[in-house]
Amino acid sequence: MATSKKLVIVESPTKMKSIQSYLGDDYEVLSSVGHIRDLADKKDIPADLKKTSVGRYSIDIENDFEPYYVESERGRKTVAELKRALKQADELLLATDEDREGEAIAWHLLETLKPKVPVKRMVFHEITEDAIRAAVERTRELDHDLVDAQETRRILDRLYGWDVSPVLWRKVGTGRDGAALSAGRVQSAATRLVVDRERERIAFVSASYWDIEAMASRDAEAFRVKLVRLDGATIARGADFDEAGALKRAVVVLDEAQAGELAAAVAGVGAASVTKVEAKPGTRSPYAPFTTSTMQQEAGRKLSMSAKHAMSVAQRLYEKGYITYMRTDSQSLSTQAIEAARTQAVELYGKDAVPLKPRVYKSKSKNAQEAHEAIRPSGETFRTPSSVASGLDRDELRLYDLIWKRTVASQMADAKYETTTVTLEVAAGERRAEFTASGTVYTFKGFLEAYEEGTDEKRGDADKGENQSLPQLTAGDEVAMADVEPKGHHTTPKPRYTEASLVKALEEKGIGRPSTFASIIDTILDRGYVTKRGQALVPSWIAFSVVRLLEENFPDLVDYDFTAALEDDLDAIARGEQHRVEWLRAFYFGDEGHVGLRNVVDNLGEIDARELNSRPVSENVTLRIGKYGPYLEVVDPEKPDADPRRVNIPEDLAPDELTPAKAQELIDAPVAGDRVLGEHPETGKLIVVKDGRFGPYIQEVEPVDPDAVDEATGEVVEPPKKRGAKKEAAPKPRTASLFKSMSVDTIDLDTALRLLELPRTVGTDPESGEAITAQNGRYGPYLKKGTDSRSLESEQQIFDIDLEGALAIYAQPKYGARRASSALKEFDADPVSGKPIRIRDGRFGAYVTDGETNATIPRGETVEDVDFERAKQLLADKRAKGPAPKRTTKRTSTRKAPAKKS
């Protein structure tokens, strides 16, 4: 008879092995692999419910917003495995993460498995032997308030998205690459933040101002000084101007001529007297240990990691047992962690490195049930980065090093410094010019020995004086003045958000929760609302239309205060202070203080899609956002009734760069397309190269009157249409796309004719008698023989390959060694499959494969970042997750609401 065991269910397969080793043979540890079920898609709703609210939202709005859940195919397989293990168990421990989502997963497992054995909730914040064994001894009951909060969030987001997104589809259209647009409660507010910043940049008016810099020296020690006052009046700096370029206070604004004249006068004097030397002591305190938000920000600033990538790396560090749980709002450390940090600081930096009393940081989170420890190295004694380097990949080590430094520094002593400011005066003719210089010297570095926080780009950085070493000076001293130069400056708009600064803004405004920031940013990038230019986040024109529609018709959806208030309400539900059903009813149907989402959707009125997707650029130029992207619509003022001309906008042109002057430059640019290459020698038709919305292409067109071709540019000019002439149906002209290696400006007639003849027949297979053709496709050049296709290594091979070469390719295995040469990187054999690991470029981007398992390289990581260890880890993680779930789903019972607290 089999011996009973205690069944432990965790979320992630990666945790299973470690936890199993800590608990021993009396326990069996299995994984739910995340969620086992979710709200149903519309296609999975039974026919008898299609016409109800369940059919529309997978939520029974009339029955207390009861959700309708289904299991995915993967979820069904997981549940079957868990049920088999549960039959042999005498106790069930639900060990999913201790946050709202983890609590909800535990509840779904409980509802689905329906265990007949005792059930306990097991929670831990780090995966170490001590922590896991302690967690087994300190179990608790399932927290239904946390479950309610998570379920309310899920229902809320479904109602918002599924009511508002169809409006976007009808009035705005599709996003990048034809992807469907969507409106989400937090992603819409985040998109508005990025759009609002771009609006500020568009409206910004730059102002110019001048100052003077010089090199002062005494006893061979030189230092840079800057003009700050003239005749006692302050010289203008960037911060003195508002967004419209106007002055905010009374200051002296020097122009180029005045600055040049004054600089010459100062240089003529060649000396200055010291009028004041002021020294001020100061201290800097260390930063609190990492929360989810501050870790994402610092990983972005210091390691150039996206928020999503940082969370992925942190997840791996947590599951491997190197750090504590990485989803937390708390800045506090346990007594054990404080002692570990202080001990390590003393060992590394000396006994003066720590203050007499430990530092205590208070959590900012209102929701105490989710305020765990801050993110820190795990264990009673912290492992240094050098001691764990062999067990971590490159990114894991970089992030662990950051977390370790931040944690140790948080318990170290204040840094002490002294800032000295020197004021110099020069009598330049009848003018009295004052210059200053500052220098800071740290008398005790304290926590800075271990860590200094990164900073985001800020306006006015150019006006800051450099920190420099100053010589010993006293009032009355004379210094030499050399290299006196007038310096011109222009005020700049606020910098665009980066992922780090957007995370900071989301947290400050209370939009979303730190554990959701990475997914929020990932969503607005995937939807095409935002793109990245270096580290900066640039909104698309589609995002402007989406935000405008929401502002005008769903103002609450993008209102920062309202969005933050919803988060506070969800926190209140998590604390048991709000009732889920009552809150959802008020939110959806409205109450005294809120009109209700349903009432807004039902009373939208008419939305002018054309006006919504338009923006005036200048008097006769309008930006339009069409089905295939943005373009300029240009009205000829001399022919206002004629059809407007359309001018494409370059994809890499940011919205704030589309000024009236830039628009006119695009309008006046010579037409790159519609260039006549010559006549087809057989048909006599014109061969024209064009630049279309989907890229450059060749087209064969009917001959036109010679006068209809502009001799200067080669542009085909459409002849005037004859009135009353009936349009006859014409055969569709032959077209062919240019290869990636070809250019509209340089392609010749011979090459164009070869393109029009594609696909090219290479020859006939002597065995099967089937023709082999060479052609270009969506995913690159390839050979085709019947239904059997093989990739070619370059587009040029389409023209060059002969029958012998084609037969040689078909003689090789379709997915065999022939493809090895196309790998972006190659590594040694995988320890599990025993097959070599390669990185390939696939349809959806680069991926790692051993020929059996494929793992996509996560967003934020590049091919260069992936080494052998990281490649092995990606494959291991993919194997642990199992096969991707299929679209088919199976209905499970809807939720039976738990008894509510009275």
PDB file of N, CA and C in Angstrom, residues 36-50 52 54-55 58 60 63 66-73 75-76 79 83 111-112 114 887-896:
ATOM      1  N   ILE A  36      -4.873  28.032 -13.674  1.00  0.00           N
ATOM      2  CA  ILE A  36      -5.444  26.856 -14.323  1.00  0.00           C
ATOM      3  C   ILE A  36      -6.736  27.191 -15.060  1.00  0.00           C
ATOM      4  N   ARG A  37      -7.337  28.353 -14.731  1.00  0.00           N
ATOM      5  CA  ARG A  37      -8.559  28.755 -15.427  1.00  0.00           C
ATOM      6  C   ARG A  37      -8.689  30.275 -15.383  1.00  0.00           C
ATOM      7  N   ASP A  38      -9.572  30.798 -16.258  1.00  0.00           N
ATOM      8  CA  ASP A  38      -9.753  32.238 -16.350  1.00  0.00           C
ATOM      9  C   ASP A  38     -11.133  32.510 -16.922  1.00  0.00           C
ATOM     10  N   LEU A  39     -11.495  33.790 -16.995  1.00  0.00           N
ATOM     11  CA  LEU A  39     -12.757  34.151 -17.620  1.00  0.00           C
ATOM     12  C   LEU A  39     -12.764  33.656 -19.063  1.00  0.00           C
ATOM     13  N   ALA A  40     -13.899  33.172 -19.491  1.00  0.00           N
ATOM     14  CA  ALA A  40     -14.007  32.577 -20.829  1.00  0.00           C
ATOM     15  C   ALA A  40     -13.957  33.637 -21.913  1.00  0.00           C
ATOM     16  N   ASP A  41     -13.418  33.258 -23.077  1.00  0.00           N
ATOM     17  CA  ASP A  41     -13.562  34.078 -24.271  1.00  0.00           C
ATOM     18  C   ASP A  41     -14.966  33.877 -24.832  1.00  0.00           C
ATOM     19  N   LYS A  42     -15.388  34.795 -25.676  1.00  0.00           N
ATOM     20  CA  LYS A  42     -16.765  34.735 -26.175  1.00  0.00           C
ATOM     21  C   LYS A  42     -17.062  33.448 -26.925  1.00  0.00           C
ATOM     22  N   LYS A  43     -16.074  32.916 -27.639  1.00  0.00           N
ATOM     23  CA  LYS A  43     -16.300  31.713 -28.427  1.00  0.00           C
ATOM     24  C   LYS A  43     -16.524  30.480 -27.562  1.00  0.00           C
ATOM     25  N   ASP A  44     -16.166  30.568 -26.282  1.00  0.00           N
ATOM     26  CA  ASP A  44     -16.300  29.412 -25.402  1.00  0.00           C
ATOM     27  C   ASP A  44     -17.572  29.440 -24.556  1.00  0.00           C
ATOM     28  N   ILE A  45     -18.431  30.423 -24.813  1.00  0.00           N
ATOM     29  CA  ILE A  45     -19.691  30.531 -24.066  1.00  0.00           C
ATOM     30  C   ILE A  45     -20.742  29.627 -24.711  1.00  0.00           C
ATOM     31  N   PRO A  46     -21.449  28.802 -23.927  1.00  0.00           N
ATOM     32  CA  PRO A  46     -22.497  27.933 -24.494  1.00  0.00           C
ATOM     33  C   PRO A  46     -23.585  28.745 -25.190  1.00  0.00           C
ATOM     34  N   ALA A  47     -24.228  28.120 -26.150  1.00  0.00           N
ATOM     35  CA  ALA A  47     -25.232  28.810 -26.969  1.00  0.00           C
ATOM     36  C   ALA A  47     -26.362  29.380 -26.127  1.00  0.00           C
ATOM     37  N   ASP A  48     -26.775  28.665 -25.057  1.00  0.00           N
ATOM     38  CA  ASP A  48     -27.905  29.128 -24.258  1.00  0.00           C
ATOM     39  C   ASP A  48     -27.577  30.371 -23.436  1.00  0.00           C
ATOM     40  N   LEU A  49     -26.287  30.746 -23.360  1.00  0.00           N
ATOM     41  CA  LEU A  49     -25.895  31.939 -22.597  1.00  0.00           C
ATOM     42  C   LEU A  49     -25.421  33.074 -23.486  1.00  0.00           C
ATOM     43  N   LYS A  50     -25.397  32.844 -24.797  1.00  0.00           N
ATOM     44  CA  LYS A  50     -24.840  33.824 -25.722  1.00  0.00           C
ATOM     45  C   LYS A  50     -25.541  35.180 -25.631  1.00  0.00           C
ATOM     46  N   THR A  52     -27.037  36.538 -23.103  1.00  0.00           N
ATOM     47  CA  THR A  52     -27.037  37.104 -21.751  1.00  0.00           C
ATOM     48  C   THR A  52     -25.751  37.884 -21.531  1.00  0.00           C
ATOM     49  N   VAL A  54     -23.478  36.993 -19.658  1.00  0.00           N
ATOM     50  CA  VAL A  54     -22.393  36.004 -19.651  1.00  0.00           C
ATOM     51  C   VAL A  54     -21.821  35.872 -21.062  1.00  0.00           C
ATOM     52  N   GLY A  55     -22.691  35.871 -22.061  1.00  0.00           N
ATOM     53  CA  GLY A  55     -22.232  35.766 -23.431  1.00  0.00           C
ATOM     54  C   GLY A  55     -21.439  36.970 -23.879  1.00  0.00           C
ATOM     55  N   SER A  58     -18.585  37.129 -20.111  1.00  0.00           N
ATOM     56  CA  SER A  58     -18.241  35.979 -19.259  1.00  0.00           C
ATOM     57  C   SER A  58     -18.479  36.326 -17.793  1.00  0.00           C
ATOM     58  N   ASP A  60     -21.884  37.211 -15.167  1.00  0.00           N
ATOM     59  CA  ASP A  60     -23.336  37.295 -15.002  1.00  0.00           C
ATOM     60  C   ASP A  60     -23.641  38.547 -14.190  1.00  0.00           C
ATOM     61  N   ASN A  63     -26.540  38.563 -11.774  1.00  0.00           N
ATOM     62  CA  ASN A  63     -26.438  37.645 -10.636  1.00  0.00           C
ATOM     63  C   ASN A  63     -25.160  37.949  -9.850  1.00  0.00           C
ATOM     64  N   GLU A  66     -21.351  37.403 -11.142  1.00  0.00           N
ATOM     65  CA  GLU A  66     -20.760  36.071 -11.033  1.00  0.00           C
ATOM     66  C   GLU A  66     -19.890  35.777 -12.258  1.00  0.00           C
ATOM     67  N   PRO A  67     -18.610  35.472 -12.092  1.00  0.00           N
ATOM     68  CA  PRO A  67     -17.745  35.188 -13.239  1.00  0.00           C
ATOM     69  C   PRO A  67     -17.975  33.794 -13.806  1.00  0.00           C
ATOM     70  N   TYR A  68     -17.752  33.658 -15.103  1.00  0.00           N
ATOM     71  CA  TYR A  68     -17.891  32.371 -15.772  1.00  0.00           C
ATOM     72  C   TYR A  68     -16.488  31.926 -16.185  1.00  0.00           C
ATOM     73  N   TYR A  69     -15.975  30.907 -15.520  1.00  0.00           N
ATOM     74  CA  TYR A  69     -14.598  30.466 -15.733  1.00  0.00           C
ATOM     75  C   TYR A  69     -14.535  29.231 -16.636  1.00  0.00           C
ATOM     76  N   VAL A  70     -13.416  29.122 -17.348  1.00  0.00           N
ATOM     77  CA  VAL A  70     -13.123  27.919 -18.127  1.00  0.00           C
ATOM     78  C   VAL A  70     -11.670  27.535 -17.884  1.00  0.00           C
ATOM     79  N   GLU A  71     -11.395  26.250 -18.071  1.00  0.00           N
ATOM     80  CA  GLU A  71     -10.017  25.766 -17.976  1.00  0.00           C
ATOM     81  C   GLU A  71      -9.426  25.679 -19.377  1.00  0.00           C
ATOM     82  N   SER A  72      -8.172  26.062 -19.493  1.00  0.00           N
ATOM     83  CA  SER A  72      -7.471  25.854 -20.753  1.00  0.00           C
ATOM     84  C   SER A  72      -7.109  24.378 -20.849  1.00  0.00           C
ATOM     85  N   GLU A  73      -6.675  23.974 -22.041  1.00  0.00           N
ATOM     86  CA  GLU A  73      -6.270  22.567 -22.202  1.00  0.00           C
ATOM     87  C   GLU A  73      -5.097  22.243 -21.280  1.00  0.00           C
ATOM     88  N   GLY A  75      -4.496  23.741 -18.496  1.00  0.00           N
ATOM     89  CA  GLY A  75      -5.050  23.718 -17.151  1.00  0.00           C
ATOM     90  C   GLY A  75      -5.722  22.399 -16.834  1.00  0.00           C
ATOM     91  N   ARG A  76      -6.426  21.815 -17.816  1.00  0.00           N
ATOM     92  CA  ARG A  76      -7.093  20.531 -17.582  1.00  0.00           C
ATOM     93  C   ARG A  76      -6.082  19.434 -17.320  1.00  0.00           C
ATOM     94  N   VAL A  79      -4.666  19.945 -13.832  1.00  0.00           N
ATOM     95  CA  VAL A  79      -5.633  19.550 -12.807  1.00  0.00           C
ATOM     96  C   VAL A  79      -5.718  18.030 -12.700  1.00  0.00           C
ATOM     97  N   LYS A  83      -4.979  16.032  -9.313  1.00  0.00           N
ATOM     98  CA  LYS A  83      -5.999  15.181  -8.694  1.00  0.00           C
ATOM     99  C   LYS A  83      -5.465  13.782  -8.421  1.00  0.00           C
ATOM    100  N   GLU A 111     -11.244  25.365  -5.537  1.00  0.00           N
ATOM    101  CA  GLU A 111     -12.551  25.191  -6.166  1.00  0.00           C
ATOM    102  C   GLU A 111     -12.554  24.050  -7.187  1.00  0.00           C
ATOM    103  N   THR A 112     -11.426  23.852  -7.865  1.00  0.00           N
ATOM    104  CA  THR A 112     -11.348  22.855  -8.929  1.00  0.00           C
ATOM    105  C   THR A 112     -11.024  21.463  -8.399  1.00  0.00           C
ATOM    106  N   LYS A 114     -11.407  20.345  -5.263  1.00  0.00           N
ATOM    107  CA  LYS A 114     -12.394  19.916  -4.259  1.00  0.00           C
ATOM    108  C   LYS A 114     -11.805  18.855  -3.316  1.00  0.00           C
ATOM    109  N   ARG A 887      -6.202  26.711 -28.113  1.00  0.00           N
ATOM    110  CA  ARG A 887      -7.302  27.649 -27.964  1.00  0.00           C
ATOM    111  C   ARG A 887      -8.565  26.992 -27.420  1.00  0.00           C
ATOM    112  N   THR A 888      -8.721  25.694 -27.661  1.00  0.00           N
ATOM    113  CA  THR A 888      -9.930  25.028 -27.209  1.00  0.00           C
ATOM    114  C   THR A 888      -9.955  24.974 -25.696  1.00  0.00           C
ATOM    115  N   THR A 889     -11.109  25.228 -25.133  1.00  0.00           N
ATOM    116  CA  THR A 889     -11.253  25.250 -23.678  1.00  0.00           C
ATOM    117  C   THR A 889     -12.477  24.462 -23.268  1.00  0.00           C
ATOM    118  N   LYS A 890     -12.520  24.178 -22.006  1.00  0.00           N
ATOM    119  CA  LYS A 890     -13.624  23.394 -21.492  1.00  0.00           C
ATOM    120  C   LYS A 890     -14.259  24.109 -20.326  1.00  0.00           C
ATOM    121  N   ARG A 891     -15.543  24.130 -20.301  1.00  0.00           N
ATOM    122  CA  ARG A 891     -16.265  24.834 -19.262  1.00  0.00           C
ATOM    123  C   ARG A 891     -16.093  24.139 -17.918  1.00  0.00           C
ATOM    124  N   THR A 892     -15.922  24.964 -16.889  1.00  0.00           N
ATOM    125  CA  THR A 892     -15.970  24.446 -15.521  1.00  0.00           C
ATOM    126  C   THR A 892     -17.058  25.203 -14.790  1.00  0.00           C
ATOM    127  N   SER A 893     -17.353  24.753 -13.633  1.00  0.00           N
ATOM    128  CA  SER A 893     -18.424  25.385 -12.869  1.00  0.00           C
ATOM    129  C   SER A 893     -18.057  26.813 -12.518  1.00  0.00           C
ATOM    130  N   THR A 894     -19.055  27.670 -12.447  1.00  0.00           N
ATOM    131  CA  THR A 894     -18.811  29.052 -12.042  1.00  0.00           C
ATOM    132  C   THR A 894     -18.566  29.105 -10.549  1.00  0.00           C
ATOM    133  N   ARG A 895     -18.099  30.251 -10.128  1.00  0.00           N
ATOM    134  CA  ARG A 895     -17.701  30.384  -8.733  1.00  0.00           C
ATOM    135  C   ARG A 895     -18.886  30.359  -7.795  1.00  0.00           C
ATOM    136  N   LYS A 896     -18.711  29.678  -6.703  1.00  0.00           N
ATOM    137  CA  LYS A 896     -19.654  29.771  -5.601  1.00  0.00           C
ATOM    138  C   LYS A 896     -19.053  30.733  -4.596  1.00  0.00           C
TER     139      LYS A 896
END
